[in-house]
Short mmCIF file of C-alpha atoms and ligand atoms in Angstrom, two decimals:
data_model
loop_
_atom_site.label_atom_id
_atom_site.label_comp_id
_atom_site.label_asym_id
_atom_site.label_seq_id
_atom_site.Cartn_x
_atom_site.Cartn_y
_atom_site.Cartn_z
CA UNK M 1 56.87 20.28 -14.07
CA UNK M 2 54.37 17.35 -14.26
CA UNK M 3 52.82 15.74 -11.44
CA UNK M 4 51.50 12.51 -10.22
CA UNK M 5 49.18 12.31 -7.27
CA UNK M 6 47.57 9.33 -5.68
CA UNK M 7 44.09 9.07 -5.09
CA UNK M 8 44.05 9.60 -1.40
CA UNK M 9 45.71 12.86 0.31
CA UNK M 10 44.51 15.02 2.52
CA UNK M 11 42.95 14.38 5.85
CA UNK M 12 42.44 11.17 6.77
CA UNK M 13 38.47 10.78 8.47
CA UNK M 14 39.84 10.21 11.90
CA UNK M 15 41.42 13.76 12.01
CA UNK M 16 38.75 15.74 9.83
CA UNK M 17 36.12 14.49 12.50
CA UNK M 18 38.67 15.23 15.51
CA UNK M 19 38.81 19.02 13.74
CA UNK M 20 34.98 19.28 13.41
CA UNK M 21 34.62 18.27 16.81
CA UNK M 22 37.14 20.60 18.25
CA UNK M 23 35.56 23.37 16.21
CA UNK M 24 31.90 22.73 17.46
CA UNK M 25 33.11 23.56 20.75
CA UNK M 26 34.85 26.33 19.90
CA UNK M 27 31.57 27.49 18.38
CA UNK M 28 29.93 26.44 22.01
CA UNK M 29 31.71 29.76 23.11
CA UNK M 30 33.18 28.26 26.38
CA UNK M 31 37.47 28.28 26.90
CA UNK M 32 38.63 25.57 25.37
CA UNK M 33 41.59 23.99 25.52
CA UNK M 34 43.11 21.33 23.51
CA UNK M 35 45.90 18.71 24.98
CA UNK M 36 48.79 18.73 23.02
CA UNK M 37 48.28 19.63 18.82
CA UNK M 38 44.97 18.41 17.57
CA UNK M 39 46.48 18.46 13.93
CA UNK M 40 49.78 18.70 13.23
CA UNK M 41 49.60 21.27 10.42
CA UNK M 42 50.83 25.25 11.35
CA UNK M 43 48.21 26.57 9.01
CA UNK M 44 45.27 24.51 10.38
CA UNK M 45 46.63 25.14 13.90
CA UNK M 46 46.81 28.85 13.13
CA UNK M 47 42.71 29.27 12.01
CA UNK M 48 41.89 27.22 15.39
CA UNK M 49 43.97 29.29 17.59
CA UNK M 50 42.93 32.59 16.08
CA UNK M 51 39.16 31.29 16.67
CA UNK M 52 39.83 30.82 20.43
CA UNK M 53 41.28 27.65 20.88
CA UNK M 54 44.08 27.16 23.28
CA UNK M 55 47.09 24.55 23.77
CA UNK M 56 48.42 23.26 26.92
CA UNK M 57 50.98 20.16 28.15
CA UNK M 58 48.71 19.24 30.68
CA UNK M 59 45.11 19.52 32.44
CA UNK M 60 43.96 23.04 33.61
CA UNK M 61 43.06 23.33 37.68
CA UNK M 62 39.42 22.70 38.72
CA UNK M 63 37.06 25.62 37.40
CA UNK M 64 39.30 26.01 33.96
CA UNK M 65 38.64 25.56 30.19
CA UNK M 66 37.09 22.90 28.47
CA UNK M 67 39.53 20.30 26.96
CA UNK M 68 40.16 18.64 24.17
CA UNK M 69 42.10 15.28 23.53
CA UNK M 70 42.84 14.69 20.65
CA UNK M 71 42.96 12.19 17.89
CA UNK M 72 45.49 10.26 19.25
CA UNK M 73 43.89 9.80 22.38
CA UNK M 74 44.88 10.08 26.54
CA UNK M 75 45.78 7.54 28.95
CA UNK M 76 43.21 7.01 31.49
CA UNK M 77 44.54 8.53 34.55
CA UNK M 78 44.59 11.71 32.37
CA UNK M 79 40.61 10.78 31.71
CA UNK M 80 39.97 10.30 35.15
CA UNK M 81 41.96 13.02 36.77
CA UNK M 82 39.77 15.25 34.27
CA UNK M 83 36.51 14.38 35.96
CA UNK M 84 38.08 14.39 39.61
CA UNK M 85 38.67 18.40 38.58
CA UNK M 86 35.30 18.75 37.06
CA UNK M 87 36.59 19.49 34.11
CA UNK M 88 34.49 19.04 30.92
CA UNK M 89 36.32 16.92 28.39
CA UNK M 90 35.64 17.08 24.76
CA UNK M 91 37.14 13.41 23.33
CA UNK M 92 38.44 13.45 19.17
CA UNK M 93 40.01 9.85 20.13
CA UNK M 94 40.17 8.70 16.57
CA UNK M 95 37.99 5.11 16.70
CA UNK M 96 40.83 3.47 15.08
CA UNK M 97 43.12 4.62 17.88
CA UNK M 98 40.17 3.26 20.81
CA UNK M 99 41.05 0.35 18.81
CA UNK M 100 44.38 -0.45 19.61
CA UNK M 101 43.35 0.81 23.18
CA UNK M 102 40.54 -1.74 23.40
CA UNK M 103 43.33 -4.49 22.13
CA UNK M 104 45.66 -3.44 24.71
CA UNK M 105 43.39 -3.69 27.31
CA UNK M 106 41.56 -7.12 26.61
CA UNK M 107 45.18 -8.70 25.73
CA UNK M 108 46.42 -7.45 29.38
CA UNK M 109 43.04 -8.46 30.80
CA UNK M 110 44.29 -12.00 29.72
CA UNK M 111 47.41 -11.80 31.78
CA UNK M 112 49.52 -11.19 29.02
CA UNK M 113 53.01 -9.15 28.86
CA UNK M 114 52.10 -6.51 26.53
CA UNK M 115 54.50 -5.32 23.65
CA UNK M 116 53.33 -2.02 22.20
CA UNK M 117 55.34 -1.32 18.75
CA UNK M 118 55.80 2.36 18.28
CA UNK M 119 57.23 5.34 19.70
CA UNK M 120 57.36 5.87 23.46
CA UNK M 121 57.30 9.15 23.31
CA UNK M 122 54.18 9.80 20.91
CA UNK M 123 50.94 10.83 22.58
CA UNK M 124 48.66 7.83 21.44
CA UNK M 125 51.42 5.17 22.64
CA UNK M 126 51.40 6.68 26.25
CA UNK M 127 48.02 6.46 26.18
CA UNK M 128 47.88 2.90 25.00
CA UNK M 129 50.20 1.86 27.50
CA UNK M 130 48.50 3.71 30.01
CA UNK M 131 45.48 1.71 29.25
CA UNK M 132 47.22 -1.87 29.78
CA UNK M 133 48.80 -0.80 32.36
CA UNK M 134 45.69 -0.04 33.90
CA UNK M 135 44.08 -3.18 32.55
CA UNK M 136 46.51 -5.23 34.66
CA UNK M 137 49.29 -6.75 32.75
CA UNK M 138 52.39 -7.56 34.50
CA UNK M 139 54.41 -5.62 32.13
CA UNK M 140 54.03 -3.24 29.22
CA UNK M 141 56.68 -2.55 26.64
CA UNK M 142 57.28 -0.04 23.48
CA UNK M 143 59.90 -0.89 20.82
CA UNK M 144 60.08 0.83 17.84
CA UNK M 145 62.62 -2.08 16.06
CA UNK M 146 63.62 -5.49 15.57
CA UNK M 147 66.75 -4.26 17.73
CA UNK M 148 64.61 -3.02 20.49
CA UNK M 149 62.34 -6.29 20.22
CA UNK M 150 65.87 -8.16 20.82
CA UNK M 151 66.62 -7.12 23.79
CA UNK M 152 63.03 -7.61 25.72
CA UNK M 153 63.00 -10.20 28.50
CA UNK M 154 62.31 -13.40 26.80
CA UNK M 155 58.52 -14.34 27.98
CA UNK M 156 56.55 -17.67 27.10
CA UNK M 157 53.49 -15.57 25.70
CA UNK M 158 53.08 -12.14 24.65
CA UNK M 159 50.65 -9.88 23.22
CA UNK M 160 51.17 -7.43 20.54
CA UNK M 161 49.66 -4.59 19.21
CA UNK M 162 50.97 -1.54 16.83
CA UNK M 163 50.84 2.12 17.20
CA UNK M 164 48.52 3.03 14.17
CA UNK M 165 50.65 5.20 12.40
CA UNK M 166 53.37 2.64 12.80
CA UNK M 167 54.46 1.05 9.16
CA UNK M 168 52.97 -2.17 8.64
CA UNK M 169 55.98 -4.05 7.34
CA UNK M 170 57.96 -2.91 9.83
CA UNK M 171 55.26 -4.10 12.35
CA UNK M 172 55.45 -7.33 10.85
CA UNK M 173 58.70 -7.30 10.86
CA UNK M 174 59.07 -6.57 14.64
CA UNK M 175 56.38 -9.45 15.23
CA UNK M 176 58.53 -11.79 13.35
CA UNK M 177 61.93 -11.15 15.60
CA UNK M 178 59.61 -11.86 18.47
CA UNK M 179 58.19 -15.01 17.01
CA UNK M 180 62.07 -16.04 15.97
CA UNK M 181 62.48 -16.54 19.89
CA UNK M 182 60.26 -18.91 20.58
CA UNK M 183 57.60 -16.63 21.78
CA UNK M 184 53.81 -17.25 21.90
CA UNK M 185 52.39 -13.92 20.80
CA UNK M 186 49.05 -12.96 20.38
CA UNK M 187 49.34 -10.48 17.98
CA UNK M 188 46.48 -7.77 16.87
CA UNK M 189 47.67 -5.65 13.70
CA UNK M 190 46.43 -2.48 14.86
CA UNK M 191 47.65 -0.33 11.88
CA UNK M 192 45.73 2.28 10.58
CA UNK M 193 44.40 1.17 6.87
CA UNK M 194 44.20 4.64 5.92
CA UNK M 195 47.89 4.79 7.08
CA UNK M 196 48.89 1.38 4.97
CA UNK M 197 46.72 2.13 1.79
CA UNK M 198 49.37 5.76 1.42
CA UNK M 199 52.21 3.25 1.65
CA UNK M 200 50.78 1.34 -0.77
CA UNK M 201 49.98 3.53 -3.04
CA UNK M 202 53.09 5.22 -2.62
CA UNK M 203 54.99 1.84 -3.55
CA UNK M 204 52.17 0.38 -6.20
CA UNK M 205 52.57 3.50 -8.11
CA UNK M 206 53.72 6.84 -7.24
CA UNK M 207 57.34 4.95 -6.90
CA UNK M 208 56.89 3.96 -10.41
CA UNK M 209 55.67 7.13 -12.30
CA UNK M 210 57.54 9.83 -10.50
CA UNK M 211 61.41 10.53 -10.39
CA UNK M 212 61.46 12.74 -7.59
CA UNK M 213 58.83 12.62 -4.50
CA UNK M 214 57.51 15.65 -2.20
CA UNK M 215 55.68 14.50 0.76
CA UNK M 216 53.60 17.28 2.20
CA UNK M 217 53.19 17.27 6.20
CA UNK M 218 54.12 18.29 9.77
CA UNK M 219 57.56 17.74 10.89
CA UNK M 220 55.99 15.85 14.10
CA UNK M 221 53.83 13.81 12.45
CA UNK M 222 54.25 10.48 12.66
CA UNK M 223 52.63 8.64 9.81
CA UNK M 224 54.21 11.27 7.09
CA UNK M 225 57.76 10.69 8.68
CA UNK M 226 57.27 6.92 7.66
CA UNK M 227 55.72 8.23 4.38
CA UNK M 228 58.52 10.24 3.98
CA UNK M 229 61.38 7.14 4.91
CA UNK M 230 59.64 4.83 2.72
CA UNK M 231 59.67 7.20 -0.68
CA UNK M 232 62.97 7.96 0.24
CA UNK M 233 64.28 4.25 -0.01
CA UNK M 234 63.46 4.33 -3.97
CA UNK M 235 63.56 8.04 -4.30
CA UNK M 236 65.13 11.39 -3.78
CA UNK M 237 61.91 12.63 -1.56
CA UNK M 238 61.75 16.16 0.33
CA UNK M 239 59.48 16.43 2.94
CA UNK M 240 57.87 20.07 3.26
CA UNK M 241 55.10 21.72 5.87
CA UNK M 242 53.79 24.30 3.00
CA UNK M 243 54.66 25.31 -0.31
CA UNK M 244 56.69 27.88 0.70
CA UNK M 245 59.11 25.74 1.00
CA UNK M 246 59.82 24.37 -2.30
CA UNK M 247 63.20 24.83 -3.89
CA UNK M 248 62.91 24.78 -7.64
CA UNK M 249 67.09 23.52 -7.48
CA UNK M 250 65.37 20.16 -6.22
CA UNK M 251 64.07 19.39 -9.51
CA UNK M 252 65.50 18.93 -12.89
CA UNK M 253 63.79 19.77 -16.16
CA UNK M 254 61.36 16.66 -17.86
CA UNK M 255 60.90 14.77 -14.08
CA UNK M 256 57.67 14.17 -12.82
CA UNK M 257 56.98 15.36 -9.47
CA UNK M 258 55.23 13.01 -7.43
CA UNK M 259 53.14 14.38 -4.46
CA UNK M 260 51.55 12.66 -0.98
CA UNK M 261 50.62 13.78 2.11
CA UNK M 262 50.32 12.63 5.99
CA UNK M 263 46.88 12.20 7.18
CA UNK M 264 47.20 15.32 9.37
CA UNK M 265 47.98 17.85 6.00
CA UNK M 266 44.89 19.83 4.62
CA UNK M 267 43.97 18.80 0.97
CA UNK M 268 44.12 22.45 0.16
CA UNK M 269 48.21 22.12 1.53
CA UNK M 270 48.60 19.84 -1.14
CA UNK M 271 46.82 21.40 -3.68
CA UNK M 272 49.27 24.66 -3.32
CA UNK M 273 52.11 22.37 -3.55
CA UNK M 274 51.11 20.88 -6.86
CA UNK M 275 50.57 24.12 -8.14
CA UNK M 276 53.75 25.73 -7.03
CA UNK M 277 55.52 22.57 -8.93
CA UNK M 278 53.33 22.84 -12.02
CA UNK M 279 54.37 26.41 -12.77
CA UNK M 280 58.21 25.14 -11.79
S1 SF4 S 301 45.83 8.16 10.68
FE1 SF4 S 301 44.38 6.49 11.03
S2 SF4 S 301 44.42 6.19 13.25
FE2 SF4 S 301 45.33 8.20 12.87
S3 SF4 S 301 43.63 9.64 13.02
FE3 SF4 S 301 43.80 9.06 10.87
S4 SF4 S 301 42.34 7.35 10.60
FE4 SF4 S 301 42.74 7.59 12.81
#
C-alpha cells in the first residue's frame, strides 16, 4: 500500500525530555518510582520497567523510592506531602503543562470561578485543579462539553483555561457556550501547539491525500484519542498501540494509507507501522 505521513510524529519534546529525565535517574541507581505511566506506550513502558523503574497509584511511606511525576504533572498537596515524607521527587512536569498550572493559579489568585475544560479524571486536570484550588478560588470546575458548560452555575466572571491535550476547536467551542450566557470570562488557551499543529496537519492534508487513516498510540492517551475522533469524522481511521495489530481486511487495494501518531508513541512505533502497510 502507499503511505502518507505528516511531518511531525513521534514524541512530542515535552515527553522525550520527561523520558530522559526519568531515565537519568534510573541510571542514578537509587529505587525509583514513577506516579502513574510516564508514557503511555507498552513498548516504551516495557524498556523502563525492565531497567528498574517502578509504577505506583500513589506516594511510597517515608524512607521509600525516589519518585517520578510525570509529564502531566501532580497537584500540590501530592508535591507537598512528598517532602513532608522526605521523599526525593524527580519532576518531568511538561513546561507546557506548568503552564496551564501557572494560568490556573494567577486566574484564581484574582478571585475568579475557575472553569478547567478537560477530563476530570486525567492526571494533569487533577493537578490543575488542585493548583486553583489551592490558589484560592471560590470554585473550580471541569467540563469536557458545551453540554457540561450548560449546566454550570451561571457566574458574572469566569476564568478559563484548557487541558493541553484538549482539542482546540472544541475548546473554543466550550468558551463560546460560556460566553453565549452572558458570562465575563477570562479565558487563557492553554492548548498544547504541538497537540493543535497534529490536528492541523491531520485536517490541512493527511484528510486530503489518504483514503483510510491509522493513528498509532496508547489506548489512554489523551491527545491521540482526539487525533483519532477527528480523522474519524472524514475518514474510516483505526487506532492501533503497535503494528501487530494491523488487519490487512482494513484496507482495500490502490488506497493510500495515511499514518499519525499521539505525542506519547515512539517514532520507531510508527515507523513499523508504515512498514507493515507498505508490504500490505
Ligand atoms: S503533548 Fe504538549 S503538553 Fe503534553 S507533554 Fe507533549 S508538549 Fe507537553
Amino acid at each position: 500500500m502507499e503511505t502518507v505521513r505528516p511531518r511531525h510524529t513521534g514524541f512530542c519534546f515535552g515527553v522525550r525530555d520527561a523520558l530522559e529525565l526519568t531515565s537519568r535517574a534510573i541510571e542514578g541507581g537509587l529505587p525509583t518510582l514513577a506516579l502513574g505511566q510516564v508514557v503511555h506506550n507498552d513498548k516504551a513502558l516495557e524498556e523502563l520497567e525492565a531497567r528498574g523503574l517502578g509504577r505506583a497509584q500513589e506516594l511510597p511511606p517515608a524512607g521509600g523510592p525516589q519518585v517520578v511525576v510525570t509529564a502531566h504533572g501532580a497537584p500540590p498537596e501530592l508535591l507537598e506531602e512528598a517532602r513532608r515524607r522526605g521523599l526525593t521527587v524527580v519532576d518531568t512536569t511538561c513546561p507546557l503543562v506548568s503552564r496551564v498550572q501557572l494560568h490556573a493559579r494567577r486566574l484564581a489568585a484574582q478571585g475568579l470561578p475557575v472553569t478547567v475544560v478537560g477530563h476530570a479524571q486525567h492526571a494533569e486536570v487533577r493537578g490543575v485543579v488542585g493548583w486553583a484550588a489551592e490558589e484560592g478560588s471560590p470554585e473550580v470546575s471541569v467540563v469536557a462539553s458545551p453540554e457540561e458548560a450548560e449546566r454550570l452555575p451561571w457566574r458574572a466572571r469566569r476564568g478559563v483555561v484548557s487541558q493541553s491535550t484538549f482539542p482546540q476547536d472544541r475548546f473554543q467551542e466550550i468558551v463560546g457556550r460560556l460566553r453565549g450566557r452572558g458570562e465575563e470570562l477570562e479565558v487563557r488557551d492553554t492548548t498544547c501547539p504541538v497537540v493543535n499543529q497534529r490536528h492541523r496537519e491531520a485536517v490541512g492534508s493527511l484528510l486530503d491525500e489518504a483514503d483510510v487513516v491509522v493513528v498509532v498510540g496508547g489506548r489512554g492517551s489523551a491527545n491521540t484519542q482526539a487525533l483519532a475522533e477527528t480523522c474519524a469524522r472524514r475518514l474510516p481511521t483505526f487506532q492501533i498501540e503497535t503494528a501487530a495489530e494491523i488487519e490487512p481486511g482494513w484496507f482495500r487495494p490502490g488506497q493510500r494509507v495515511g499514518i499519525t501518531s499521539g505525542t506519547s508513541t515512539p517514532a520507531w512505533v510508527v515507523d513499523e507501522v508504515e512498514a507493515v502497510c507498505r508490504d500490505l
